[in-house]
Coordinates of C-alpha atoms in Angstrom, one line a residue:
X1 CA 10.1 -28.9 35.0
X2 CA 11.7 -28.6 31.2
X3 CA 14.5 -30.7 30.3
X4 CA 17.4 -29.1 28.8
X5 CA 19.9 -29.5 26.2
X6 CA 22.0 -26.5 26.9
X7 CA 23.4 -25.4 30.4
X8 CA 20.6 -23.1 30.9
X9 CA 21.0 -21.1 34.9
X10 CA 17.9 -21.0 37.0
X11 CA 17.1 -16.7 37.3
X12 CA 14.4 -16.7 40.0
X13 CA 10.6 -18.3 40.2
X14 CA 7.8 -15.6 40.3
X15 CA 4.1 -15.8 41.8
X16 CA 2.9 -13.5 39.2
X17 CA 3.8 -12.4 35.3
X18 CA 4.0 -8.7 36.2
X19 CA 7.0 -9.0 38.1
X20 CA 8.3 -11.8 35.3
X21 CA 7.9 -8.8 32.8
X22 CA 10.0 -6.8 34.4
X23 CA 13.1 -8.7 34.9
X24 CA 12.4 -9.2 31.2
X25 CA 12.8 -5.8 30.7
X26 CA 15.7 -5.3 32.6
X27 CA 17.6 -8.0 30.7
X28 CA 16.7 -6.6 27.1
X29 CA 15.1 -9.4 25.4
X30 CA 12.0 -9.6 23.5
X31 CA 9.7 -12.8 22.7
X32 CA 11.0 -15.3 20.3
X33 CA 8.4 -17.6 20.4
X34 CA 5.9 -19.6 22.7
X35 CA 5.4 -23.5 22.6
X36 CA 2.3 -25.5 24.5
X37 CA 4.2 -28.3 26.2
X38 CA 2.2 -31.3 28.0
X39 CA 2.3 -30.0 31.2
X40 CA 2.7 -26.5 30.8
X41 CA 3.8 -23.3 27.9
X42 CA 7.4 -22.4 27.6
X43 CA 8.4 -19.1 25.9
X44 CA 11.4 -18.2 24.7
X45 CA 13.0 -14.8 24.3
X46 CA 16.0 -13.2 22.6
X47 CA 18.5 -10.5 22.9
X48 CA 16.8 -7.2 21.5
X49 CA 20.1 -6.8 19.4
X50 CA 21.0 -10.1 18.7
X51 CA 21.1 -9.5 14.7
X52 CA 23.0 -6.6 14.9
X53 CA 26.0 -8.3 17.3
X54 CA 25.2 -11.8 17.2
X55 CA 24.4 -12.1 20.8
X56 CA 24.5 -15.7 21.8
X57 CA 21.9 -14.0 25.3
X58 CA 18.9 -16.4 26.0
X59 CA 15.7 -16.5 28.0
X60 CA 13.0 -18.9 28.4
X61 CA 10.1 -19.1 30.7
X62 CA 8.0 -22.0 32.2
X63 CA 4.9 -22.3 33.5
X64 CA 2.9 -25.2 34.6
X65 CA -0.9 -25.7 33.4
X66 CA -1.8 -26.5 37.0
X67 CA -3.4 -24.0 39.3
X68 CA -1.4 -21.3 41.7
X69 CA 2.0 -22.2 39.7
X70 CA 5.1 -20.2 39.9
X71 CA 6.9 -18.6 36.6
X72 CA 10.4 -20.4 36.3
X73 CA 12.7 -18.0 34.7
X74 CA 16.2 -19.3 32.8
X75 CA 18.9 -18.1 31.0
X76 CA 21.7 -19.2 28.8
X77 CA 25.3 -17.5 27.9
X78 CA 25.5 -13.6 28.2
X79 CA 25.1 -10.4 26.6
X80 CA 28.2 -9.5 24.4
X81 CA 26.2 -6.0 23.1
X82 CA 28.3 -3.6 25.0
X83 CA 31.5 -4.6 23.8
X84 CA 30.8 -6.6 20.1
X85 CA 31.7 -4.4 17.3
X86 CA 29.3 -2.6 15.3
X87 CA 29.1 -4.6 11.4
X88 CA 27.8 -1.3 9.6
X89 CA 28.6 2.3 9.8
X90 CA 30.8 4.3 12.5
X91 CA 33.2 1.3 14.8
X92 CA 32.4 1.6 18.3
X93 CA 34.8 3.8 19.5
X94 CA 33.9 6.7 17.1
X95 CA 29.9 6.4 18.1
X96 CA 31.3 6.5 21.9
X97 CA 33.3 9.9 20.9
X98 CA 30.2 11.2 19.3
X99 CA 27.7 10.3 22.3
X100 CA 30.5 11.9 24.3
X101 CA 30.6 15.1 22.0
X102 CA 27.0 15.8 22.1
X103 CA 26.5 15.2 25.7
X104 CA 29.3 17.6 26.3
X105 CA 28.5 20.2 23.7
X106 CA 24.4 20.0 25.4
X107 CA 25.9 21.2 28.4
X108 CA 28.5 23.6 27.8
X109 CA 28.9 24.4 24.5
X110 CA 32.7 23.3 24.5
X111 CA 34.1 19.8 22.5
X112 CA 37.5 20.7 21.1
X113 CA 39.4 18.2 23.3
X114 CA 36.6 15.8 22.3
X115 CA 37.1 16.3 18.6
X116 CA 40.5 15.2 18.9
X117 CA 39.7 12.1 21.2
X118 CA 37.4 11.6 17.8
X119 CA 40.1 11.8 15.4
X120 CA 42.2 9.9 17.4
X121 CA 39.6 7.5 17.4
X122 CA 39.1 7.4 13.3
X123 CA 42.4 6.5 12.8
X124 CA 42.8 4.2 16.0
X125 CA 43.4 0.6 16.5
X126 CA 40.7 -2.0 15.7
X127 CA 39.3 0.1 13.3
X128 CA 39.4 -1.7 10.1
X129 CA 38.6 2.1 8.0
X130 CA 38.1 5.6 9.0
X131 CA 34.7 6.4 8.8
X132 CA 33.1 8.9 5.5
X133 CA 32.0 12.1 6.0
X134 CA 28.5 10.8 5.7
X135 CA 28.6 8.2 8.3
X136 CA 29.5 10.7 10.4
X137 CA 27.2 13.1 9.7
X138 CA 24.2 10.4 10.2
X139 CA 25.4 9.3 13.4
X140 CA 25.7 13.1 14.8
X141 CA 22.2 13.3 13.3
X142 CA 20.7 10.3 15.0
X143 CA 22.6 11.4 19.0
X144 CA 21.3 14.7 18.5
X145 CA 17.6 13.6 17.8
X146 CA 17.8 10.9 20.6
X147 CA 19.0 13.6 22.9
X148 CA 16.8 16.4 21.4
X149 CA 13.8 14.3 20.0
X150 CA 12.1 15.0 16.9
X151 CA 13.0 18.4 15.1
X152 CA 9.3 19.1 13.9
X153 CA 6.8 18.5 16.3
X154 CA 3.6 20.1 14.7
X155 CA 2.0 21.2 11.3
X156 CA 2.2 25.0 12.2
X157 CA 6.5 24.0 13.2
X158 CA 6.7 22.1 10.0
X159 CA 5.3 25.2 8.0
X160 CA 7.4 27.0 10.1
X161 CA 10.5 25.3 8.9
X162 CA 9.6 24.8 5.7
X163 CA 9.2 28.7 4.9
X164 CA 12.3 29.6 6.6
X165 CA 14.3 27.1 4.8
X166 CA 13.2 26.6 1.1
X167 CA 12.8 29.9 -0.8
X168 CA 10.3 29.7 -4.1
X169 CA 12.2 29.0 -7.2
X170 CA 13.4 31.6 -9.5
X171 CA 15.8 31.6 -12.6
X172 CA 18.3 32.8 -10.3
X173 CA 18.2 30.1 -7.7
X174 CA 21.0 27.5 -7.6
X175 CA 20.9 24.4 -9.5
X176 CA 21.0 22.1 -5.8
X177 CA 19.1 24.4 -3.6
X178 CA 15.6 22.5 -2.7
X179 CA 12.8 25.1 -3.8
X180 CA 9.1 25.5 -3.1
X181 CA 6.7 26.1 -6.0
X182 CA 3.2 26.0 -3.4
X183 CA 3.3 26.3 0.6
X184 CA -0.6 26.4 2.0
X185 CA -1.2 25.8 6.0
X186 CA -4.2 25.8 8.0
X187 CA -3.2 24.6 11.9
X188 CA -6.8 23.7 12.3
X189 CA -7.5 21.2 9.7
X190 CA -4.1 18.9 8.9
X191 CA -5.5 18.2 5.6
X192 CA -5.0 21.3 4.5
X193 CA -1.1 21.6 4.5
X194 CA 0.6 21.4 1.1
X195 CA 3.8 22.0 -0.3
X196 CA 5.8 21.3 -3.0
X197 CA 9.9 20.6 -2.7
X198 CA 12.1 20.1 -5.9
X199 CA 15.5 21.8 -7.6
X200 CA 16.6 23.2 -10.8
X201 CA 18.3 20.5 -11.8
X202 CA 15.7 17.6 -10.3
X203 CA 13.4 20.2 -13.1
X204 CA 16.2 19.8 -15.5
X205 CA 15.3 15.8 -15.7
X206 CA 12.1 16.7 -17.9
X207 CA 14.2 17.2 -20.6
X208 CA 15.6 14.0 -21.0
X209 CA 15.8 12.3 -24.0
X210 CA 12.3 10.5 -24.6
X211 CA 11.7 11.9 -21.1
X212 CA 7.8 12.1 -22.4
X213 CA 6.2 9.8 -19.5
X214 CA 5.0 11.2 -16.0
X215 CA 5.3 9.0 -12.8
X216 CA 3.3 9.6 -10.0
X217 CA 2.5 7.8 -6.8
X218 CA 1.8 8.4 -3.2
X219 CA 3.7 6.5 -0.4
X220 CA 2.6 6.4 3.3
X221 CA 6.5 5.1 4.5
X222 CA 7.2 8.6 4.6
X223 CA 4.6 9.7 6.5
X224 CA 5.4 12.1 9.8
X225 CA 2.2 13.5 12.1
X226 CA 0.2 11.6 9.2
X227 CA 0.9 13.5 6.0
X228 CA 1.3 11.6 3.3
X229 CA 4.3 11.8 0.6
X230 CA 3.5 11.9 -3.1
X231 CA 6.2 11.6 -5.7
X232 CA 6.7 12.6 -9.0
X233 CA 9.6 11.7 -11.5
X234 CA 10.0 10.8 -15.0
X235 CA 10.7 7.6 -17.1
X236 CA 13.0 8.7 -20.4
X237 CA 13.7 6.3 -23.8
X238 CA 15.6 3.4 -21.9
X239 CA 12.8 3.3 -19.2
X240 CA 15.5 4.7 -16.5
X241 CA 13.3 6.8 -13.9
X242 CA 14.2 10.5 -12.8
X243 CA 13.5 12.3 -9.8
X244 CA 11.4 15.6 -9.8
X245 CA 10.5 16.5 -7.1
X246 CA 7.6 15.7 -3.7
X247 CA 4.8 16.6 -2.3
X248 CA 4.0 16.7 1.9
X249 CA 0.0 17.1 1.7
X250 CA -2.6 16.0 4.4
X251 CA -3.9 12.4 5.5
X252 CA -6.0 12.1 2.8
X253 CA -4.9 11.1 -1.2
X254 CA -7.4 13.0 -3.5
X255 CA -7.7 13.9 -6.7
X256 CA -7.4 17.6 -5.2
X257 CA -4.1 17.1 -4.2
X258 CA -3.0 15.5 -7.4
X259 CA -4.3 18.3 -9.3
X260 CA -2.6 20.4 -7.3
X261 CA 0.9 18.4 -7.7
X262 CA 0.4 18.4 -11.5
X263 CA -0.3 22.4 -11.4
X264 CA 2.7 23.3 -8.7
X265 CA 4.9 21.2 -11.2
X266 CA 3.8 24.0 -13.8
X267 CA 4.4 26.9 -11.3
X268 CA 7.7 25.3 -10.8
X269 CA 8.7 25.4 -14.5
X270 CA 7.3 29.0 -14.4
X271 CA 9.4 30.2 -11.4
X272 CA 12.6 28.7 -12.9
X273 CA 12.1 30.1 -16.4
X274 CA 12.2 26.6 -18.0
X275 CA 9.9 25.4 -20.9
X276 CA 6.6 24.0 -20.5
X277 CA 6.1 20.3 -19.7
X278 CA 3.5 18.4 -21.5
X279 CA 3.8 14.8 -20.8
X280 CA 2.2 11.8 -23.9
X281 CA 1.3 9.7 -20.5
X282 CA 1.5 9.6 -17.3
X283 CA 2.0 6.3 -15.2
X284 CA 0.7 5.2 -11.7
X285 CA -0.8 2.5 -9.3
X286 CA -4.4 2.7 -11.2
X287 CA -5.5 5.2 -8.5
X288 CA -9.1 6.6 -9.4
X289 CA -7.9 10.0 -8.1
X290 CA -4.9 10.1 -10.2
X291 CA -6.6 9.1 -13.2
X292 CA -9.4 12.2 -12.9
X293 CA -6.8 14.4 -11.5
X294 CA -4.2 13.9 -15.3
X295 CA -7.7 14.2 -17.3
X296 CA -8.1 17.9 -15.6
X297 CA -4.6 18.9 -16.0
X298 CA -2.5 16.9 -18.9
X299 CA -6.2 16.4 -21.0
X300 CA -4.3 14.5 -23.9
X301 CA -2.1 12.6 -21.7
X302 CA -2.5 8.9 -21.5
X303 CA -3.3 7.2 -18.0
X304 CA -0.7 3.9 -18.0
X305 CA -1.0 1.9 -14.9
X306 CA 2.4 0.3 -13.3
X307 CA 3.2 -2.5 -14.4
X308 CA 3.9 -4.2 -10.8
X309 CA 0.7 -3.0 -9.6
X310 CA -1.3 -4.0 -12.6
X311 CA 0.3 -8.0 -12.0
X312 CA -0.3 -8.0 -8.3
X313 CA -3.9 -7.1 -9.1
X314 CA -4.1 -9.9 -11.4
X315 CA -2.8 -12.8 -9.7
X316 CA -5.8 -12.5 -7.5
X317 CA -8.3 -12.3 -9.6
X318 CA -6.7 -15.0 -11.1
X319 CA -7.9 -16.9 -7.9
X320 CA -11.6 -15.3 -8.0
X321 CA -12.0 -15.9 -11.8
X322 CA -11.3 -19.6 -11.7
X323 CA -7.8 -19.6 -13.6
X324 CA -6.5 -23.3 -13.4
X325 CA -3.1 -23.5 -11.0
X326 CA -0.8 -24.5 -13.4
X327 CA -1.9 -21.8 -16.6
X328 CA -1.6 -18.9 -14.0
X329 CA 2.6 -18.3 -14.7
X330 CA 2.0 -18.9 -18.7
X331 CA -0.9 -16.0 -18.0
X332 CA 1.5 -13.9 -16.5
X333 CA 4.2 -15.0 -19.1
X334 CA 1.7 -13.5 -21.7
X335 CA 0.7 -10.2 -20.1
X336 CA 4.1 -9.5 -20.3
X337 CA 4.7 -9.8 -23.7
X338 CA 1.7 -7.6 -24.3
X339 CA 2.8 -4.8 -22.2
X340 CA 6.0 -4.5 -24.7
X341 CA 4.3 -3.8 -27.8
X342 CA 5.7 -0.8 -29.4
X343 CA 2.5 1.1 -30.3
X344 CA -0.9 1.5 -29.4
X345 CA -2.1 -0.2 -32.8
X346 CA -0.3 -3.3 -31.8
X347 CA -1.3 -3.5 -28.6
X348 CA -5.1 -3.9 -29.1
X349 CA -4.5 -6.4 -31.8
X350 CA -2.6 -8.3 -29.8
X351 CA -4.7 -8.1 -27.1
X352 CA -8.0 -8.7 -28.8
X353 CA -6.1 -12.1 -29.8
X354 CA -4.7 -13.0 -26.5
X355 CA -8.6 -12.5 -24.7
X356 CA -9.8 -14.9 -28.0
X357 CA -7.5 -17.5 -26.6
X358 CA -8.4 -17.2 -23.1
X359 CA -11.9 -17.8 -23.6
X360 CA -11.5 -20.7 -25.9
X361 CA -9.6 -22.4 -23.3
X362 CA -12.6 -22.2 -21.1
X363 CA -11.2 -19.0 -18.6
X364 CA -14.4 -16.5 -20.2
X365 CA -14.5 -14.9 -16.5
X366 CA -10.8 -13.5 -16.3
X367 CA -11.3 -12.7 -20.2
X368 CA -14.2 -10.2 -19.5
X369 CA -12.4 -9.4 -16.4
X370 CA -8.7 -8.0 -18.5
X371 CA -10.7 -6.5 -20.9
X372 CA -12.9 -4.4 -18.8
X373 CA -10.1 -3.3 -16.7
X374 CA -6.7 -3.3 -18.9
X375 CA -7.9 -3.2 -22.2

């Protein structure tokens, strides 16, 4: 038996950690973390919530290494989660109107008397400000899909929705209305689906000032019934980036679908009656398949690589190459001071001098290495 330093309460003992788990459950905690103890393993556990509210709720459970012993389940305080008040977004009272609203409006039809319980609520005690529009629109949002689950459900709904919803550009089309420049769907293989989502004046950004440099990338944070997200904006004279517009493809990043983004971008412009975009580079994460896909489309384009991405890469071949600990921040110091130079010219002399000082000091291996790949 554990000694304790708080007034932990004795739950119940249990024969077998099926039925611990589902007290466990019940009480709404999750594992904090386990410790081997000399004559048995305690683990402790937390309220599910406790960031959000603070909850002071405690669990912990002991076992004993010997053979045929019982769980020992304690706890410590209580839950405060069902009356705490929420430190972000809509108070408490305003969600409760809202769960209240849906619930009533799912069955039938009819929340007038509930939408003034809700305004009542806004302006209410122990509300410290009324809630925004959008706080209130993203907490309708978020009953509706707990209630309803997800709106889109397949690749065939998501064309579906997508087709019904965004029109394809024209000169015509409003400067905040999300068009469609490319919409391809084939239920059978998920790899096929493609579109293409931006606005006039997400188009508009291409104009910038200096707005000369593509950015590309793909991000998988995004993804829904595995399609993957690719993103496109531009970078103007003060390095600020733009938005342009997205991309839903398939599961797989290729250097079709970046061809494809590059050439939907140019339908876009089309559709819209704007100029012709020819970009002096485009920048991304070094992907092979962007790279081939800008040579096919943007031919004189240069192919920069990200900055972040190109450092990341190079702290660990700094590792594999043998770079000495304590010149690996001066390295890093160095690269970027190189990546500033103002022109092409004075970038490769400065470089060719940099790699000369790098393999005099002995590091000839992460020389070879910058070259082959950065220079």
């Amino acid at each position: 038996m554990p000694r304790f330093k708080k007034n932990w309460r004795l739950v119940d003992k249990f024969n077998c950690f099926e039925d611990l788990k589902k007290v466990l459950e019940e009480k709404k905690v999750h594992k904090r973390s386990s410790k081997k103890q000399k004559y048995g393993e305690k683990v402790e556990y937390e309220c599910k919530q406790k960031r959000q509210f603070k909850c002071p709720f405690e669990m912990f459970t002991y076992v004993g290494d010997g053979e045929g012993e019982m769980y020992e389940l304690y706890e410590y305080e209580a839950h405060n989660c069902e009356t705490a008040e929420y430190k972000r977004s809509l108070k408490r009272a305003a969600r409760e109107m809202i769960d209240m609203a849906m619930e009533v409006r799912r069955g039938v039809g009819d929340i007038s008397p509930l939408a003034q319980q809700l305004a009542f609520a806004r302006e209410g005690p122990g509300l410290v400000a009324a809630p925004t529009p959008k706080q209130m629109y993203n907490a309708v949002a978020y009953k509706k899909r707990k209630l309803e689950g997800p709106p889109i459900r397949t690749i065939g709904a998501l064309f579906e929705e997508i087709s019904s919803r965004f029109p394809e550009g024209s000169a015509a089309s409003p400067p905040d209305s999300v068009i469609r420049a490319r919409l391809d769907c084939d239920p059978d293989n998920p790899n096929a689906f493609y579109t293409f989502l931006t606005t006039q004046r997400l188009l508009q950004n291409l104009g910038k000032p200096g707005g000369d440099v593509l950015q590309v990338d793909g991000t998988y944070k995004l993804m829904y019934e595995e399609n993957t997200v690719l993103t496109l904006g531009v970078s103007d004279r003060h390095r600020r980036l733009h938005p342009v517009g997205i991309t839903i493809i398939g599961q797989t990043e290729s250097t079709t679908a970046y061809v494809k983004l590059f050439e939907c971008l140019k339908e876009a412009l089309r559709q819209s009656g704007l100029p012709e975009y020819r970009p002096s580079a485009v920048m991304s994460d070094g992907d092979p398949s962007i790279t081939r896909a800008v040579s096919k489309v943007f031919s004189t384009a240069l192919c920069l690589t990200c900055f972040f991405h190109m450092k990341k890469q190079v702290k660990v071949q700094m590792m594999n190459k043998g770079v000495p600990k304590e010149r690996r921040s001066k390295i890093l110091k160095e690269i970027s001071l190189l990546q500033l130079s103002p022109t092409v010219p004075v970038f490769l002399l400065a470089a060719k001098k940099l790699l000369k000082q790098w393999r005099t000091e002995g590091m000839t291996r992460f020389s070879h290495y910058f070259r082959r790949i950065w220079i």
